[in-house]
PDB file of C-alpha atoms in Angstrom:
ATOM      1  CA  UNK A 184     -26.782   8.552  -2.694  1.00 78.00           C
ATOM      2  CA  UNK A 185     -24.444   6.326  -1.187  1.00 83.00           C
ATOM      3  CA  UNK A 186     -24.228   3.601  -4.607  1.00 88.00           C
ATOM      4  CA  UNK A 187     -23.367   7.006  -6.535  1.00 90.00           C
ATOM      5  CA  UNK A 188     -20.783   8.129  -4.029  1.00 91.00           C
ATOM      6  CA  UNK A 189     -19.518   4.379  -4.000  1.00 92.00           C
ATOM      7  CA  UNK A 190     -19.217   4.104  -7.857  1.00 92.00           C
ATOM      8  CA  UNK A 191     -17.817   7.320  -7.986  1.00 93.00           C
ATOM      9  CA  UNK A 192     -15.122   6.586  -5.749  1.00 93.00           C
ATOM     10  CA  UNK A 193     -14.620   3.200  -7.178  1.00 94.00           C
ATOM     11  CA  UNK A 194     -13.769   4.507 -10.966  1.00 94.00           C
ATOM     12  CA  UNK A 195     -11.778   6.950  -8.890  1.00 95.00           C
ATOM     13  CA  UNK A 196     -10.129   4.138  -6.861  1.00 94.00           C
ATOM     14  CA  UNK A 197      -9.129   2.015  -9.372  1.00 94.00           C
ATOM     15  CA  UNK A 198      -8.267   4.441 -12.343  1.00 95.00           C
ATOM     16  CA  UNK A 199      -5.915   5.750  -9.893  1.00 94.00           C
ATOM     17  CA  UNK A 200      -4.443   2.294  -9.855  1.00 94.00           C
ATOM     18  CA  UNK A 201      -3.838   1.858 -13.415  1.00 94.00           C
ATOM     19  CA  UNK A 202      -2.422   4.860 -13.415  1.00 94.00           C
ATOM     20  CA  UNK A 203       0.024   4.107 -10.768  1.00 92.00           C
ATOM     21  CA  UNK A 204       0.721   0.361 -13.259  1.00 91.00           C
ATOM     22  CA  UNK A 205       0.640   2.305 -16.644  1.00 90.00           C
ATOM     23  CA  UNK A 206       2.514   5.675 -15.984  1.00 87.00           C
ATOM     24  CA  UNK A 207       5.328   6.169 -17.507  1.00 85.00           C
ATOM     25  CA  UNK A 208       6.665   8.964 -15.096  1.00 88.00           C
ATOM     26  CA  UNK A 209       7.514   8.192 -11.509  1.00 89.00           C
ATOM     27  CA  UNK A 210       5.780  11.619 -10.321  1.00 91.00           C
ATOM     28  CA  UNK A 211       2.766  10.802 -12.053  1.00 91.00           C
ATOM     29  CA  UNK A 212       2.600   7.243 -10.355  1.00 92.00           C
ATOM     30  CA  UNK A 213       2.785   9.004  -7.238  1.00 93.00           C
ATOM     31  CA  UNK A 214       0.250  11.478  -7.612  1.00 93.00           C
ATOM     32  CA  UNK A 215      -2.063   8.318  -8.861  1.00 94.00           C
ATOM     33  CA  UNK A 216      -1.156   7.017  -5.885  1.00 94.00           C
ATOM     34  CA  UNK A 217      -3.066   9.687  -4.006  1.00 94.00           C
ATOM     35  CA  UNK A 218      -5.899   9.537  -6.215  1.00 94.00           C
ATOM     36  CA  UNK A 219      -6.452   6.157  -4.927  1.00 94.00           C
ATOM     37  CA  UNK A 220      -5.519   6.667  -1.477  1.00 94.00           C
ATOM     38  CA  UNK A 221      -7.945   9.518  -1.099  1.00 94.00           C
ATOM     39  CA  UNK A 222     -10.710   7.360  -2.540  1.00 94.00           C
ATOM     40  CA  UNK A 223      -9.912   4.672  -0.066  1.00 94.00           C
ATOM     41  CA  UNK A 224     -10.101   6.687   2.813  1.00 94.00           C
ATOM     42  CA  UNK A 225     -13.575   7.809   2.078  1.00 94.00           C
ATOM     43  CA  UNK A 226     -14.428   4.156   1.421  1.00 93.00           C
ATOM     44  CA  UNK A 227     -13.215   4.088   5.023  1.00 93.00           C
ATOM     45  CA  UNK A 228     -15.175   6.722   6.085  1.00 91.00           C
ATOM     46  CA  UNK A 229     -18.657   5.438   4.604  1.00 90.00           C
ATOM     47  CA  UNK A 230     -17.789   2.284   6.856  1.00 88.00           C
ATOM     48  CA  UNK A 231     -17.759   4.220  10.331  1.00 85.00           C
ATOM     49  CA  UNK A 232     -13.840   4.003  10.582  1.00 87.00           C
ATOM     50  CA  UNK A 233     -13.355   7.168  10.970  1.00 87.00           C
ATOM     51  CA  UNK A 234      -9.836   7.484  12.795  1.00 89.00           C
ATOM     52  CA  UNK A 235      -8.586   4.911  10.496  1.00 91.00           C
ATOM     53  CA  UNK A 236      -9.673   7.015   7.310  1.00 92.00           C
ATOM     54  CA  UNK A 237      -8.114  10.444   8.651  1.00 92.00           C
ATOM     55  CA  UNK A 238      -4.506   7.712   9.965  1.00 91.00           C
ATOM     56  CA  UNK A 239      -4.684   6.626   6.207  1.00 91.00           C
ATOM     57  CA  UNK A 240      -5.187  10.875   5.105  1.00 92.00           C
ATOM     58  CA  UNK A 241      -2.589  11.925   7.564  1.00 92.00           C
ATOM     59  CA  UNK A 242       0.106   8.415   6.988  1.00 89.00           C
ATOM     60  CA  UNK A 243      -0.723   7.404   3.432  1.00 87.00           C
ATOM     61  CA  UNK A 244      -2.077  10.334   1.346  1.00 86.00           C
ATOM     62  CA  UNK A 245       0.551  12.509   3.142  1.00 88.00           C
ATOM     63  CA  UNK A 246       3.451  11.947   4.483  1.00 89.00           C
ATOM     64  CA  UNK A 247       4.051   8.173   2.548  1.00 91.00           C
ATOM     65  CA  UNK A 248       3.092   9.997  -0.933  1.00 91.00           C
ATOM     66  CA  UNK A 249       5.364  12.832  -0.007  1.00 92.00           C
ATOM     67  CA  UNK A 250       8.233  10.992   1.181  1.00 90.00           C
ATOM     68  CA  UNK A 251       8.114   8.750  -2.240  1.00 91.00           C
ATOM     69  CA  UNK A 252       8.070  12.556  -4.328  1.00 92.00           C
ATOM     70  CA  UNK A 253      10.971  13.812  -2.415  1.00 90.00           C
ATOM     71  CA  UNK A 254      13.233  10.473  -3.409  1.00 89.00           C
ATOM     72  CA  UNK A 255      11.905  10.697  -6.315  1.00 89.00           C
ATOM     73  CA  UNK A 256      13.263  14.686  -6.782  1.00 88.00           C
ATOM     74  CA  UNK A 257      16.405  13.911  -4.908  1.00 85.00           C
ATOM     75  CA  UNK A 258      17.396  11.249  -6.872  1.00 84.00           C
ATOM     76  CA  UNK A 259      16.511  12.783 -10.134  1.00 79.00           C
ATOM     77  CA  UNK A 260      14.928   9.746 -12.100  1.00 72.00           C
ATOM     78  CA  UNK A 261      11.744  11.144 -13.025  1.00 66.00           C
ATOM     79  CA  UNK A 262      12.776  10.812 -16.941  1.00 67.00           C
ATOM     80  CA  UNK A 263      10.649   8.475 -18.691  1.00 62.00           C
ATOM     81  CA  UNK A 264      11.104   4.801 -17.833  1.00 62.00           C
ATOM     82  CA  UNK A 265      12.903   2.898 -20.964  1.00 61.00           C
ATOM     83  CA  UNK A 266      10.142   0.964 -22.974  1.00 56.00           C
ATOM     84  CA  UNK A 267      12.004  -2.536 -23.876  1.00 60.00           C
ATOM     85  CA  UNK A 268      11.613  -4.943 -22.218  1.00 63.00           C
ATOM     86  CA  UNK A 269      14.722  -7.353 -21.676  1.00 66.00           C
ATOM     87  CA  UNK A 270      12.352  -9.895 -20.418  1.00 71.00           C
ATOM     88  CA  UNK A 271       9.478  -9.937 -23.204  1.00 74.00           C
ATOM     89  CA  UNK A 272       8.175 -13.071 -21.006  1.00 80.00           C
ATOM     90  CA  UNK A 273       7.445 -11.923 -18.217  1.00 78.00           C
ATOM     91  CA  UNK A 274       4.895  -9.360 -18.801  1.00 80.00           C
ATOM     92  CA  UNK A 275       2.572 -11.811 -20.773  1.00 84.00           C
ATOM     93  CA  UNK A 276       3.063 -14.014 -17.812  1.00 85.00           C
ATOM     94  CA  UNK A 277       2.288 -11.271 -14.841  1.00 84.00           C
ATOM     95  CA  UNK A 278      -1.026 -10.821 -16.752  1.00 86.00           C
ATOM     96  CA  UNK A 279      -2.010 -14.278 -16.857  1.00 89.00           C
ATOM     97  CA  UNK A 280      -1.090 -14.376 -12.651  1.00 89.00           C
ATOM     98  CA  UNK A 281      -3.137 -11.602 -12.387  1.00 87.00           C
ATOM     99  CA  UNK A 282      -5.944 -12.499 -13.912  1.00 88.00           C
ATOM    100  CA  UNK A 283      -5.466 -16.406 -12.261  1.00 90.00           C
ATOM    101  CA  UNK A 284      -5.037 -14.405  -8.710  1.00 88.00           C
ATOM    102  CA  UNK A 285      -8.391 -12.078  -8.941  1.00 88.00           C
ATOM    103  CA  UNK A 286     -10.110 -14.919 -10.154  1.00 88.00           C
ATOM    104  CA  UNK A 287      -8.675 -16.559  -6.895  1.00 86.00           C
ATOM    105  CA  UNK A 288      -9.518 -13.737  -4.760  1.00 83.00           C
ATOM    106  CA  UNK A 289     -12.840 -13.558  -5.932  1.00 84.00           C
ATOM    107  CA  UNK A 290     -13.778 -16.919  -5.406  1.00 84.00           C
ATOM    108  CA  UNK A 291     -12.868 -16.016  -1.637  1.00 80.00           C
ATOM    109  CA  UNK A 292     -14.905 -13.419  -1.853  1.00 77.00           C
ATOM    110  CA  UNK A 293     -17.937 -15.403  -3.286  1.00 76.00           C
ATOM    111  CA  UNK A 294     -17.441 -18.178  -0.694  1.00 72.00           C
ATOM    112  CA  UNK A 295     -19.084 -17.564   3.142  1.00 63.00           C
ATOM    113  CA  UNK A 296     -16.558 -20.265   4.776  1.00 56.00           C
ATOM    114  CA  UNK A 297     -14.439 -17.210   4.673  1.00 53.00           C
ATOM    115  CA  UNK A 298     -16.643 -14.709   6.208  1.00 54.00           C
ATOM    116  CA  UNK A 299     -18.219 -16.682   8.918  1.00 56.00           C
ATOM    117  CA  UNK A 300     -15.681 -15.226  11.880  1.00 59.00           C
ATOM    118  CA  UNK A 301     -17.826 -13.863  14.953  1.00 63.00           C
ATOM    119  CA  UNK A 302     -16.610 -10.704  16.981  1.00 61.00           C
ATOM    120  CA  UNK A 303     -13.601 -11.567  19.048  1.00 65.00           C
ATOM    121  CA  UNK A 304     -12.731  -8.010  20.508  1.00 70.00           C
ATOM    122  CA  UNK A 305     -16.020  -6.533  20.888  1.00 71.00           C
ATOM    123  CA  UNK A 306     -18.580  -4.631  18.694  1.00 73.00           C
ATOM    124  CA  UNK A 307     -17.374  -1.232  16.314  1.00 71.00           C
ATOM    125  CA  UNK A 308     -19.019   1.549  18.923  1.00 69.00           C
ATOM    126  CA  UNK A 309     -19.777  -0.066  21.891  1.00 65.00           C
ATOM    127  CA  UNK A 310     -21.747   2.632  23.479  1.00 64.00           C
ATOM    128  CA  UNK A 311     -23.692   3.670  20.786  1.00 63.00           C
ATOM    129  CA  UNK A 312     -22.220   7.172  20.548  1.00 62.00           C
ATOM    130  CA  UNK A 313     -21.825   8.613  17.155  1.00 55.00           C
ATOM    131  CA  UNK A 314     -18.061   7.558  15.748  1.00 63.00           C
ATOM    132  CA  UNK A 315     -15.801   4.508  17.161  1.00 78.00           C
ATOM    133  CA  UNK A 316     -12.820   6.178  18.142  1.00 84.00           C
ATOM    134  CA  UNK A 317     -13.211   5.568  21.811  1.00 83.00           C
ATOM    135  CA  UNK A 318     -14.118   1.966  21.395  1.00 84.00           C
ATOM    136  CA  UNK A 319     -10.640   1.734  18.709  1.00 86.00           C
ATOM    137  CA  UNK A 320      -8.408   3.376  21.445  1.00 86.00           C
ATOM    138  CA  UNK A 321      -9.984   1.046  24.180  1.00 85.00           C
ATOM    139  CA  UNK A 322      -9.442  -1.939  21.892  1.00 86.00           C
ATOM    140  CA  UNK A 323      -6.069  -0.475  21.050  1.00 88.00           C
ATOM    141  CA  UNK A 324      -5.057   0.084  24.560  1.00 90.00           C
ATOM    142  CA  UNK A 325      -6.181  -2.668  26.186  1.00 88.00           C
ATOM    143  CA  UNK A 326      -6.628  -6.271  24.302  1.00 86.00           C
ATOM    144  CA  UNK A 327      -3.940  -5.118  22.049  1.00 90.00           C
ATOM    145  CA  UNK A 328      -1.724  -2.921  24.151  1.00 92.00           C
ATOM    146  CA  UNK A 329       1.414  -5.708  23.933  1.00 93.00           C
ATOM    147  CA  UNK A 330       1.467  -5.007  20.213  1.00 91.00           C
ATOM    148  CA  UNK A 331       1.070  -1.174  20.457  1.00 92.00           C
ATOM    149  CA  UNK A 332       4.210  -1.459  22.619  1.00 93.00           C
ATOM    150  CA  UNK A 333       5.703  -3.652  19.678  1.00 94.00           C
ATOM    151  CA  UNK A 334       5.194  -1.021  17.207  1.00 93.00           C
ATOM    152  CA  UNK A 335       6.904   1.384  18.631  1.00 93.00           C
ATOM    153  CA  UNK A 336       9.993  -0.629  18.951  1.00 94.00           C
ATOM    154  CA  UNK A 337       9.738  -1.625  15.280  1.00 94.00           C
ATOM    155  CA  UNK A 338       9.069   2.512  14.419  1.00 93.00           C
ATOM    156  CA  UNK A 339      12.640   3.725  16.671  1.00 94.00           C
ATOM    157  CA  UNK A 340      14.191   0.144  14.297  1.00 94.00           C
ATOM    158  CA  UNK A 341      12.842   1.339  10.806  1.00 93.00           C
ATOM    159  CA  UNK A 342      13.945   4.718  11.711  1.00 91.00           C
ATOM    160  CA  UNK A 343      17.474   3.607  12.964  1.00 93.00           C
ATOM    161  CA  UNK A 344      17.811   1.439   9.910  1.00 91.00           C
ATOM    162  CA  UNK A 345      16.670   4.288   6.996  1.00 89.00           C
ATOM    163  CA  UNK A 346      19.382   6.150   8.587  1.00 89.00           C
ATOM    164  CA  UNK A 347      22.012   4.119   8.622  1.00 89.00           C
ATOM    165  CA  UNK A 348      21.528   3.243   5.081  1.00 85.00           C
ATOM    166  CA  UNK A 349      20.875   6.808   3.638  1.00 80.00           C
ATOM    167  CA  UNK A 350      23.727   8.445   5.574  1.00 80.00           C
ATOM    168  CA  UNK A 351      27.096   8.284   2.976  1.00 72.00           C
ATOM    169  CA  UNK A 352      29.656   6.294   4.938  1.00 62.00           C
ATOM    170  CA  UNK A 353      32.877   7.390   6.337  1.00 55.00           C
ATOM    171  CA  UNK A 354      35.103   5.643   3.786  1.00 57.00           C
ATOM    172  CA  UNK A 355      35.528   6.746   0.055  1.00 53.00           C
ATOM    173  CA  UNK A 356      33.662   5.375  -2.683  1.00 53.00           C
ATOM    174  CA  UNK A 357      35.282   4.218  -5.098  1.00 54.00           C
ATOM    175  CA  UNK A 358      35.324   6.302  -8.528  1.00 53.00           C
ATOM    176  CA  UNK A 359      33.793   5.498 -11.748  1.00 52.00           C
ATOM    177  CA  UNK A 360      35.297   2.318 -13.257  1.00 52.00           C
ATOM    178  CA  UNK A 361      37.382   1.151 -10.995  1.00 50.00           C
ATOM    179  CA  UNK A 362      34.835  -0.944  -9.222  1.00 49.00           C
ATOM    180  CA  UNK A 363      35.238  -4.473  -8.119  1.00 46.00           C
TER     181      UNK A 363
ATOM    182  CA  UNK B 117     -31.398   3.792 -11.081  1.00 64.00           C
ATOM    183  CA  UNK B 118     -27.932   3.416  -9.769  1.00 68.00           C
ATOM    184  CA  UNK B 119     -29.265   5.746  -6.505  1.00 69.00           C
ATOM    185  CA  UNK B 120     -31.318   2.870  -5.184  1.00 73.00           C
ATOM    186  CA  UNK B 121     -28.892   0.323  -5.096  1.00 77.00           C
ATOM    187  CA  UNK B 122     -28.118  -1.002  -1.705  1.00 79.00           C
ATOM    188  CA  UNK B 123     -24.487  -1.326  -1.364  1.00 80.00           C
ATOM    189  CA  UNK B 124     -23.238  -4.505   0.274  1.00 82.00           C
ATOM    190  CA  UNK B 125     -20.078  -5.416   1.528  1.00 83.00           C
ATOM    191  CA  UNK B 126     -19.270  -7.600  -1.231  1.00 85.00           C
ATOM    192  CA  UNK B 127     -19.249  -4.466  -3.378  1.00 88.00           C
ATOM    193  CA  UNK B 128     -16.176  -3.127  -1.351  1.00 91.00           C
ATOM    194  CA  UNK B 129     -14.933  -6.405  -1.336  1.00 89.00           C
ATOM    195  CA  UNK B 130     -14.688  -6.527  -5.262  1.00 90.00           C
ATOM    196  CA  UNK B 131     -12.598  -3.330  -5.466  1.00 92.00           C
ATOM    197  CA  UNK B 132     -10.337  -4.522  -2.828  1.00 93.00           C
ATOM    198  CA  UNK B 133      -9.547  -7.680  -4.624  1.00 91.00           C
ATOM    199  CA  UNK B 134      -9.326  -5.447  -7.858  1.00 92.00           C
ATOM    200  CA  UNK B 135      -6.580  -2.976  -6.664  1.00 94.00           C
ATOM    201  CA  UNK B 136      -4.866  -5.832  -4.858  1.00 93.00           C
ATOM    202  CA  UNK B 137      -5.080  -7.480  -8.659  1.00 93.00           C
ATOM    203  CA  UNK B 138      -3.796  -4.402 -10.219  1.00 93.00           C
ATOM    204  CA  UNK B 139      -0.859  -4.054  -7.548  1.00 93.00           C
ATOM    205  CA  UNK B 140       0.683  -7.644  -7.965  1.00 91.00           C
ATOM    206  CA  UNK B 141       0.804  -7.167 -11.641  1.00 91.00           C
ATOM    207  CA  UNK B 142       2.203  -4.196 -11.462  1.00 91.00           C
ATOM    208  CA  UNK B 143       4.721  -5.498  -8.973  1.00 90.00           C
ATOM    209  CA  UNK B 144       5.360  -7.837 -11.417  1.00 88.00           C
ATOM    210  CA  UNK B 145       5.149  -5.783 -14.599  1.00 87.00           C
ATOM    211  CA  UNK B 146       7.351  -2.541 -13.753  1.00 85.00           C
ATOM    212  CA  UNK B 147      10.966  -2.522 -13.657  1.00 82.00           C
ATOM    213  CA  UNK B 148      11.450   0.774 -11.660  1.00 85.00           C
ATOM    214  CA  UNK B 149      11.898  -0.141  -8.152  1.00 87.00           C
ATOM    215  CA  UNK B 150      10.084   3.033  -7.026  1.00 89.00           C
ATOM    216  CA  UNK B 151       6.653   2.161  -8.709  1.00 90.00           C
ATOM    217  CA  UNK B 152       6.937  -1.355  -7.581  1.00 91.00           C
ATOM    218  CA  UNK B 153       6.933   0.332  -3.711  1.00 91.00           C
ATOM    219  CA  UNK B 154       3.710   2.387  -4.702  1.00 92.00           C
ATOM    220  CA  UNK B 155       2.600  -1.176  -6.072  1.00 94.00           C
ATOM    221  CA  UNK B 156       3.105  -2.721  -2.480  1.00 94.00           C
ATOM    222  CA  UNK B 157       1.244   0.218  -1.189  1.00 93.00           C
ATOM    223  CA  UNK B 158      -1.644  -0.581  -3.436  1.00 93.00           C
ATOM    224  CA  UNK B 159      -1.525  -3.636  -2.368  1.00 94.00           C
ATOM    225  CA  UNK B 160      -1.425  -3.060   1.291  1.00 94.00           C
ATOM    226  CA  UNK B 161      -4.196  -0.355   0.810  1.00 94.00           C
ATOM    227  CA  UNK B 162      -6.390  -3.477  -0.471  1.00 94.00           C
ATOM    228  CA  UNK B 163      -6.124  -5.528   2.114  1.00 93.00           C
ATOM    229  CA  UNK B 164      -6.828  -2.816   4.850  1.00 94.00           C
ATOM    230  CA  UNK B 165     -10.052  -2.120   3.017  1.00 94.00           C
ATOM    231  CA  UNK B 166     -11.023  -5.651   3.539  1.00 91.00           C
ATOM    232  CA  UNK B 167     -10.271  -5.699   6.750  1.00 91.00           C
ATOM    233  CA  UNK B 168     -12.794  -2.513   7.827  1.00 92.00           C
ATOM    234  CA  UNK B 169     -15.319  -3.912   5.127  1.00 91.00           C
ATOM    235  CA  UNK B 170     -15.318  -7.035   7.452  1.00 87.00           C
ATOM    236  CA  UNK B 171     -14.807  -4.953  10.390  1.00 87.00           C
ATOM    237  CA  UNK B 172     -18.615  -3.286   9.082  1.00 86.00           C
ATOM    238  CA  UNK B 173     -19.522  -6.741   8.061  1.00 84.00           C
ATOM    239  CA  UNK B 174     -18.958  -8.535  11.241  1.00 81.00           C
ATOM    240  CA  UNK B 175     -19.440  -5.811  13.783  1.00 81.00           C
ATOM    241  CA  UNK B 176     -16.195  -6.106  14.893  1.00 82.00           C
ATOM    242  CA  UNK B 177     -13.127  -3.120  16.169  1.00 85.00           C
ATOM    243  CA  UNK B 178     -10.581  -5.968  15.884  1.00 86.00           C
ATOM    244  CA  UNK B 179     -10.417  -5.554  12.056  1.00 87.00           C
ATOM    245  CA  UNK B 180      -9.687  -1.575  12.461  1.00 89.00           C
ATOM    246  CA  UNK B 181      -6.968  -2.112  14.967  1.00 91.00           C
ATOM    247  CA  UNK B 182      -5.439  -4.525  12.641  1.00 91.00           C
ATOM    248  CA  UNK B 183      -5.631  -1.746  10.030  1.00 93.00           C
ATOM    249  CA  UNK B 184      -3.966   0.479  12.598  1.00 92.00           C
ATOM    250  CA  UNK B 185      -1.070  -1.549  13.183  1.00 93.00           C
ATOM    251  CA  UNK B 186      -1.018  -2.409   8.666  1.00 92.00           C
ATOM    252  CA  UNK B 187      -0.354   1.191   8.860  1.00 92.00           C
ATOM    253  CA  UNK B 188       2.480   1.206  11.079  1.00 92.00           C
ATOM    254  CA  UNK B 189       4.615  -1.280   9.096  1.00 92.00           C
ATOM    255  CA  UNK B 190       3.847   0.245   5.865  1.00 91.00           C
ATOM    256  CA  UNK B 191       5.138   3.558   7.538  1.00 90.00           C
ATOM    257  CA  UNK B 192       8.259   1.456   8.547  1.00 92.00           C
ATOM    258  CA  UNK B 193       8.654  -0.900   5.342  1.00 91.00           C
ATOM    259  CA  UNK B 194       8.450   2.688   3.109  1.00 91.00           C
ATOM    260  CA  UNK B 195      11.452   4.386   5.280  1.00 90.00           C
ATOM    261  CA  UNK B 196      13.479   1.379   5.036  1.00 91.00           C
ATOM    262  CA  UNK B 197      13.090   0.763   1.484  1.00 90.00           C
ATOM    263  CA  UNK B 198      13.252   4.062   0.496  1.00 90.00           C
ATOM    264  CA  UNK B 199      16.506   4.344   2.587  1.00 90.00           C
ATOM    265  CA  UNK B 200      17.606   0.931   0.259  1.00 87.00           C
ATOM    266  CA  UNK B 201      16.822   2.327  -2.601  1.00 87.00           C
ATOM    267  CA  UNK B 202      18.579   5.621  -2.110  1.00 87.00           C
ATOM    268  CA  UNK B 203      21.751   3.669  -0.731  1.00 85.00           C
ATOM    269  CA  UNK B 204      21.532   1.677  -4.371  1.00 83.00           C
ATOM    270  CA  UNK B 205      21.106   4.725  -5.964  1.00 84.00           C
ATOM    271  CA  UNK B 206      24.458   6.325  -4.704  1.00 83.00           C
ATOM    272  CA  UNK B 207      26.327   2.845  -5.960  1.00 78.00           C
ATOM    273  CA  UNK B 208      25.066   2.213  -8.963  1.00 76.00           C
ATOM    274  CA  UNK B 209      23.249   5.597 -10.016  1.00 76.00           C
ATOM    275  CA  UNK B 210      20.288   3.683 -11.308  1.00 75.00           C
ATOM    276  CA  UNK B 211      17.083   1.985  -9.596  1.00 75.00           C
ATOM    277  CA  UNK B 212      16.029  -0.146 -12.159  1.00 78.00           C
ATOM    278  CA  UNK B 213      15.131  -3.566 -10.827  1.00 76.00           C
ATOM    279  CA  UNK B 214      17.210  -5.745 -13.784  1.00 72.00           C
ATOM    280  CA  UNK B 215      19.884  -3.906 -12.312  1.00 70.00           C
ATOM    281  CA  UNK B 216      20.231  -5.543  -9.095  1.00 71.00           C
ATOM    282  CA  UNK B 217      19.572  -8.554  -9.710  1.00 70.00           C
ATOM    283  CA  UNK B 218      23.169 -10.253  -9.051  1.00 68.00           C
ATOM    284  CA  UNK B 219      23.335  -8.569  -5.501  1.00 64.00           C
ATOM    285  CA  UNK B 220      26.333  -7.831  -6.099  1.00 62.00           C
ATOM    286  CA  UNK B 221      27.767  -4.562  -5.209  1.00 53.00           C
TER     287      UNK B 221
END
């Protein structure tokens, strides 16, 4: 039961990703998007992280997928993306990267030197009670409460920042052809 | 058949490495600077799946708090950009990445 789910969700996963590479249509990258967002979260799920999945429903799947439509809609480019490329080049050479960095990455993979870590923090439900969010928030609020903090200073930053570069300034723009 | 497969963590590892594959080439492929941001997020969404497959793995919460905190600056890197890209937009009524590339305004 759990292979099928996992293949299932895999296909899912990573058809979703082409789709977000291959579309042609900015909305339909971002709905592919969510495909494989939603398949990731239940990939979190069959791995008892269980706040993390519904943090990746509730962050990615919604509000990061939504917030990409509504630029999308408010700036009006969802026409089709132009087909020539000015660079014929480079897309024969991201392919051979690509296929030079999974090779990479899956020679990590295939390697244990890189998967020989022991627990630092402690084990994923420490007392044995069904779901780990207590033993997350413990984690969370104790070994790594100094970074918690952090975040929240960089959240109030990114927030300051998107603002001051989305609001129109004070000054006028200039017009149509008479820029610098 | 398929049914009675036991799925390891290498398994999850795989299709981590192959979305974070399929995200840098599309970062490097697309020209639109919009579905090179969903590209980063594919990316980002890779690597947090390795982290709670090793989390699983290595019986360890320190790998989901560091997907927790993943979370938070792709939640802050998305506003920001997004903000960028909307500020480009307004200047040069275009967010195609060829576009930008003098950084000039």
């Amino acid at each position: 039961m759990e292979a099928v789910l996992f293949f299932v969700l895999a296909a899912g996963a990573l058809a979703g990703a082409l789709g977000v590479v291959l579309g042609r249509n900015p909305v339909h990258c971002a709905l592919f998007l969510l495909v494989t967002m939603a398949a990731v979260a239940v990939f979190f799920l069959m791995q008892d992280a269980d706040l993390v999945a519904i943090i990746q429903l509730v962050v990615y799947a919604s509000a990061i997928v939504v917030l990409f439509l509504f630029v999308i809609t408010l700036l009006g480019v969802d026409e089709h993306e132009r087909l020539d490329e000015p660079h014929p080049f480079q897309r024969y050479a991201a392919i051979v990267l690509g296929a030079v960095l999974l090779v990479q990455v899956l020679v990590v993979i295939g390697n244990d030197w890189a998967t020989g870590a022991r627990s630092t923090v402690g084990p994923l439900d420490e007392d044995g009670r069904s779901g780990n969010v207590e033993t997350l928030a413990r984690a969370l609020f104790t070994d790594y409460i100094w970074a918690f903090e952090v975040t929240a200073v960089l959240l109030v930053i990114a927030v300051v920042g998107g603002v001051v570069l989305a609001r129109r300034s004070g000054r006028r723009l200039p017009a149509e052809g008479e820029r610098p | 058949m398929i049914a009675a497969l036991d799925i390891t963590p290498t398994y999850y590892l795989v299709v981590a490495a192959a979305l974070f594959t399929i995200g840098g080439v599309g970062l490097l492929v697309r020209r639109n600077t919009l579905v090179m941001f969903m590209c980063i997020e594919l990316m980002l969404n890779a690597a947090n799946l390795t982290f709670v497959t090793f989390a699983k793995a290595l019986d360890d919460i320190g790998g989901q708090v560091i997907v927790f905190f993943t979370l938070v600056v792709a939640a802050a890197e998305v506003a920001v950009g997004l903000a960028i890209i909307v500020a480009i937009f307004r200047r040069r009524q275009d967010v195609t990445a060829d576009d930008v590339s003098a950084l000039r305004g």
